[in-house]
Short mmCIF file of C-alpha atoms in Angstrom, two decimals:
data_model
loop_
_atom_site.label_atom_id
_atom_site.label_comp_id
_atom_site.label_asym_id
_atom_site.label_seq_id
_atom_site.Cartn_x
_atom_site.Cartn_y
_atom_site.Cartn_z
CA MET B 1 -3.06 -129.25 87.37
CA ILE B 2 -0.61 -126.46 86.53
CA TRP B 3 3.01 -126.81 87.67
CA TYR B 4 6.01 -124.49 87.53
CA ILE B 5 8.83 -125.93 85.41
CA ASN B 6 11.98 -123.87 84.80
CA GLY B 7 10.21 -120.54 84.63
CA VAL B 8 7.12 -121.74 82.78
CA TYR B 9 3.65 -122.43 84.20
CA ARG B 10 2.17 -125.42 82.40
CA GLU B 11 0.52 -128.79 82.68
CA PRO B 12 3.03 -131.54 83.50
CA VAL B 13 2.53 -133.45 80.25
CA ASN B 14 4.83 -133.55 77.23
CA VAL B 15 7.38 -131.45 79.09
CA GLU B 16 10.79 -131.30 77.48
CA LEU B 17 13.62 -131.72 79.98
CA ASN B 18 17.25 -132.57 79.42
CA ILE B 19 17.63 -136.13 80.66
CA ASN B 20 21.40 -136.17 80.19
CA ASN B 21 22.23 -134.94 83.69
CA SER B 22 22.82 -136.38 87.14
CA GLY B 23 19.49 -135.11 88.43
CA PHE B 24 17.57 -137.34 86.04
CA LEU B 25 19.97 -140.27 85.68
CA HIS B 26 21.08 -140.62 89.31
CA GLY B 27 18.46 -138.91 91.47
CA TYR B 28 20.84 -136.03 92.23
CA GLY B 29 18.54 -133.41 93.70
CA VAL B 30 16.83 -132.10 96.82
CA PHE B 31 13.27 -131.15 97.57
CA THR B 32 10.80 -130.02 100.20
CA THR B 33 7.07 -130.66 100.47
CA PHE B 34 4.46 -128.73 102.43
CA LEU B 35 0.88 -127.51 102.62
CA PHE B 36 0.27 -124.17 100.92
CA THR B 37 -2.77 -122.01 101.54
CA ARG B 38 -3.37 -119.10 99.20
CA ASN B 39 -1.36 -116.06 100.41
CA ASN B 40 -0.01 -118.08 103.33
CA ALA B 41 2.78 -120.59 102.73
CA TYR B 42 3.20 -122.21 106.13
CA ASN B 43 6.77 -121.59 107.27
CA LEU B 44 7.99 -121.14 103.70
CA LYS B 45 11.27 -119.56 104.82
CA MET B 46 12.08 -122.56 107.03
CA HIS B 47 11.58 -124.84 104.05
CA THR B 48 13.64 -122.75 101.65
CA ASP B 49 16.40 -122.34 104.26
CA ARG B 50 16.55 -126.12 104.61
CA LEU B 51 16.66 -126.44 100.83
CA LYS B 52 19.51 -123.95 100.71
CA ASP B 53 21.45 -125.92 103.34
CA ALA B 54 20.93 -129.14 101.38
CA CYS B 55 22.08 -127.47 98.16
CA LYS B 56 25.23 -126.29 99.90
CA ARG B 57 25.84 -129.76 101.33
CA PHE B 58 25.51 -131.48 97.95
CA ASN B 59 26.97 -128.78 95.69
CA ILE B 60 23.74 -127.84 93.92
CA HIS B 61 23.24 -124.24 92.81
CA TYR B 62 20.41 -122.67 94.82
CA PRO B 63 18.21 -120.30 92.78
CA GLU B 64 17.27 -117.13 94.66
CA PHE B 65 13.61 -117.04 93.68
CA GLU B 66 10.62 -115.23 95.12
CA PHE B 67 8.91 -118.53 95.86
CA SER B 68 5.83 -116.98 97.52
CA HIS B 69 4.95 -115.17 94.28
CA ILE B 70 5.23 -118.41 92.30
CA LEU B 71 3.11 -120.34 94.81
CA ASN B 72 0.34 -117.76 94.87
CA LYS B 73 0.27 -117.76 91.08
CA LEU B 74 0.00 -121.55 91.09
CA ALA B 75 -2.93 -121.32 93.50
CA ASP B 76 -4.63 -118.81 91.18
CA MET B 77 -3.98 -120.83 88.02
CA ASN B 78 -5.17 -124.06 89.63
CA ASN B 79 -8.12 -122.27 91.26
CA MET B 80 -7.49 -123.96 94.60
CA ASP B 81 -7.00 -122.47 98.06
CA ARG B 82 -5.02 -125.38 99.51
CA LEU B 83 -2.27 -127.18 97.63
CA ARG B 84 0.30 -129.84 98.34
CA ILE B 85 3.47 -128.12 97.12
CA ARG B 86 6.77 -129.81 96.26
CA ILE B 87 9.79 -127.67 95.39
CA LEU B 88 12.37 -129.78 93.59
CA LEU B 89 15.89 -128.58 92.76
CA ARG B 90 17.63 -131.03 90.46
CA LYS B 91 21.31 -130.84 89.58
CA ALA B 92 22.03 -130.21 85.88
CA LEU B 93 25.39 -129.89 84.13
CA ASP B 94 25.84 -126.15 84.66
CA SER B 95 22.54 -125.09 86.23
CA THR B 96 19.65 -126.24 88.41
CA THR B 97 16.36 -127.58 87.13
CA VAL B 98 13.53 -126.06 89.17
CA ILE B 99 10.22 -127.92 89.30
CA ILE B 100 7.39 -126.89 91.62
CA THR B 101 4.53 -129.35 91.64
CA ALA B 102 1.09 -128.35 92.85
CA ASP B 103 -1.51 -131.00 93.70
CA GLU B 104 -4.81 -130.95 95.50
CA PHE B 105 -4.40 -131.31 99.25
CA GLN B 106 -5.86 -134.55 100.59
CA ALA B 107 -6.38 -134.45 104.36
CA VAL B 108 -5.69 -137.46 106.58
CA ASN B 109 -8.72 -137.94 108.81
CA ARG B 110 -7.86 -141.20 110.52
CA SER B 111 -5.27 -142.72 112.81
CA PHE B 112 -2.32 -144.64 111.34
CA ARG B 113 -1.18 -148.18 112.01
CA LEU B 114 2.61 -148.60 111.91
CA VAL B 115 4.78 -151.67 111.43
CA THR B 116 8.45 -151.79 112.38
CA CYS B 117 11.01 -152.54 109.71
CA LYS B 118 12.50 -156.05 109.77
CA GLU B 119 16.06 -154.74 109.69
CA PRO B 120 17.79 -151.65 111.13
CA ARG B 121 18.49 -148.65 108.93
CA HIS B 122 22.21 -148.12 108.54
CA ALA B 123 24.13 -144.85 108.61
CA ASN B 124 23.91 -142.78 105.43
CA PRO B 125 24.56 -139.03 104.95
CA LEU B 126 21.33 -138.82 102.92
CA ASN B 127 19.17 -139.73 105.92
CA LYS B 128 19.18 -136.17 107.26
CA TYR B 129 18.14 -134.58 103.94
CA LYS B 130 15.17 -134.76 101.59
CA THR B 131 16.83 -135.90 98.38
CA THR B 132 15.35 -137.24 95.18
CA ASN B 133 17.17 -140.49 95.91
CA TYR B 134 13.93 -141.68 97.48
CA MET B 135 13.63 -145.30 96.42
CA LEU B 136 14.02 -146.88 99.87
CA PRO B 137 11.27 -144.87 101.66
CA LEU B 138 8.89 -145.62 98.77
CA TYR B 139 9.86 -149.29 98.84
CA TYR B 140 9.30 -149.64 102.59
CA LYS B 141 6.08 -147.63 102.45
CA GLN B 142 4.71 -150.08 99.90
CA GLN B 143 5.83 -152.99 102.08
CA ALA B 144 3.83 -151.52 104.95
CA LEU B 145 0.77 -151.04 102.75
CA ASP B 146 1.04 -154.59 101.44
CA LYS B 147 0.94 -155.84 105.05
CA GLY B 148 -2.18 -153.78 105.83
CA PHE B 149 -0.40 -150.94 107.65
CA ASP B 150 -0.09 -147.25 106.81
CA ASP B 151 3.63 -146.62 107.28
CA MET B 152 6.85 -148.28 108.44
CA LEU B 153 8.92 -147.35 111.50
CA PHE B 154 12.71 -147.28 111.15
CA TYR B 155 15.31 -147.85 113.86
CA ASP B 156 19.12 -147.82 113.91
CA ILE B 157 21.60 -150.62 114.59
CA GLU B 158 21.53 -149.78 118.31
CA GLY B 159 17.77 -150.22 118.48
CA ASN B 160 16.85 -146.52 118.71
CA ILE B 161 13.72 -145.62 116.79
CA LEU B 162 14.18 -142.92 114.14
CA GLU B 163 11.17 -141.98 111.98
CA THR B 164 8.75 -143.43 109.46
CA CYS B 165 9.01 -143.32 105.67
CA PHE B 166 7.39 -139.90 105.47
CA ALA B 167 7.08 -138.49 109.00
CA ASN B 168 8.77 -137.76 112.30
CA ILE B 169 7.44 -139.52 115.39
CA PHE B 170 6.50 -138.39 118.91
CA LEU B 171 5.65 -140.60 121.90
CA VAL B 172 3.81 -139.63 125.09
CA ARG B 173 4.47 -140.89 128.62
CA ASN B 174 4.06 -139.46 132.13
CA ARG B 175 3.14 -135.94 130.95
CA HIS B 176 6.14 -135.78 128.63
CA ILE B 177 6.24 -135.81 124.84
CA TYR B 178 9.40 -137.41 123.43
CA THR B 179 10.83 -137.44 119.93
CA PRO B 180 14.02 -139.16 118.70
CA ALA B 181 17.08 -136.96 119.25
CA SER B 182 18.48 -134.79 116.46
CA THR B 183 21.87 -136.44 116.99
CA LEU B 184 20.42 -139.59 115.43
CA GLU B 185 20.21 -140.08 111.67
CA LEU B 186 16.76 -138.71 110.90
CA LEU B 187 15.23 -135.88 108.90
CA PRO B 188 14.91 -132.64 110.93
CA GLY B 189 11.28 -132.02 109.94
CA ILE B 190 9.87 -128.50 109.99
CA THR B 191 6.75 -129.44 111.98
CA ARG B 192 8.92 -131.42 114.39
CA ARG B 193 11.12 -128.36 114.89
CA LEU B 194 8.13 -126.10 115.56
CA ILE B 195 6.78 -128.49 118.19
CA LEU B 196 10.18 -128.75 119.90
CA GLU B 197 10.40 -124.96 120.02
CA ARG B 198 7.16 -124.89 122.00
CA LYS B 199 8.87 -126.81 124.87
CA VAL B 200 5.52 -127.29 126.62
CA ILE B 201 2.07 -128.12 125.22
CA ASP B 202 -1.01 -128.62 127.42
CA ASN B 203 1.33 -128.95 130.42
CA TYR B 204 3.30 -131.73 128.72
CA LYS B 205 7.04 -131.12 128.44
CA ILE B 206 8.50 -131.74 124.99
CA LEU B 207 11.92 -133.38 124.89
CA GLU B 208 14.36 -135.09 122.56
CA ALA B 209 15.55 -138.52 123.66
CA GLN B 210 16.89 -141.86 122.54
CA ILE B 211 13.86 -144.13 122.46
CA SER B 212 14.44 -147.85 122.47
CA LEU B 213 12.47 -150.02 120.09
CA ASN B 214 12.12 -152.55 122.92
CA LYS B 215 10.30 -150.05 125.15
CA LEU B 216 7.55 -148.89 122.80
CA ALA B 217 4.92 -150.61 124.96
CA GLU B 218 5.77 -148.28 127.86
CA TYR B 219 4.31 -145.23 126.08
CA GLU B 220 0.71 -144.08 126.28
CA SER B 221 0.15 -142.34 122.96
CA VAL B 222 1.94 -141.76 119.67
CA PHE B 223 1.62 -139.27 116.82
CA LEU B 224 3.44 -138.43 113.60
CA THR B 225 4.26 -135.06 112.06
CA ASN B 226 5.03 -133.79 108.59
CA ALA B 227 4.69 -130.46 106.81
CA VAL B 228 1.78 -131.52 104.60
CA HIS B 229 -0.60 -133.06 107.15
CA GLY B 230 0.69 -131.55 110.38
CA ILE B 231 -0.31 -134.02 113.11
CA ILE B 232 -1.24 -137.63 112.32
CA LYS B 233 -2.48 -139.76 115.20
CA VAL B 234 -1.14 -143.29 115.59
CA GLU B 235 -3.45 -146.11 116.61
CA SER B 236 -0.82 -148.85 116.90
CA ILE B 237 2.74 -149.97 116.27
CA ASP B 238 2.80 -153.67 115.39
CA ASP B 239 0.51 -155.22 118.03
CA ILE B 240 0.84 -152.38 120.57
CA ILE B 241 -2.34 -150.30 120.86
CA TYR B 242 -2.12 -146.66 121.99
CA LYS B 243 -4.58 -144.24 123.51
CA PRO B 244 -5.77 -141.37 121.27
CA CYS B 245 -4.02 -138.04 121.93
CA ASP B 246 -5.50 -134.65 121.23
CA PHE B 247 -3.00 -131.87 121.91
CA ASP B 248 -3.79 -128.31 120.89
CA PHE B 249 -0.88 -127.18 118.72
CA ARG B 250 -2.63 -124.08 117.41
CA HIS B 251 -1.50 -121.69 120.16
#
């Protein structure tokens, strides 16, 4: 695969990068990940705007690039129409390291099984941003896999569910679609935002709410969202089985 690394298109092997900076030593950086189709980066501006906000929040210089040109060139050089793109902005001493990874898109064609975390997730200003300080989501994801599940569900100290390691969550009940409120400590996902902006889908009202971990059995269906895979159906959370849902989000 060909990646974009500080202005150069090259294979990600034997790349020379300055490791004496906070981005490398301390995970000081921000990123965004999404599905890219040749000549059509889904909601690219929403992703770059979120990156810009994160850079401002954490004092990282934001490079004003023409990202669509870079992404289309990556698609051409990799000879693929659909790519999983990751734009990483890493803090250096007096600049920003820009790395854009391009990998083959692997679709998810099955429903997920979730397991709830054993302990609540505590308040942290990083929870609302995609930062390269990503050890905990990776750790909990592996814990879920080791237990035979696909992802882990987080909740706060008050028992409100939040999100999974890599996705936002929606729950369906009585012709309403609920997702944890933005006032909680969770990532404001791009796909989540687009669904909320719809307000109604297939005659189901879409609302933000505080959803108690203790009331998960009261919901009919569950699905996850992220910017790479879009909608991921959920088969179960712990021992609670849900009905399949099939909303049409294309219109």
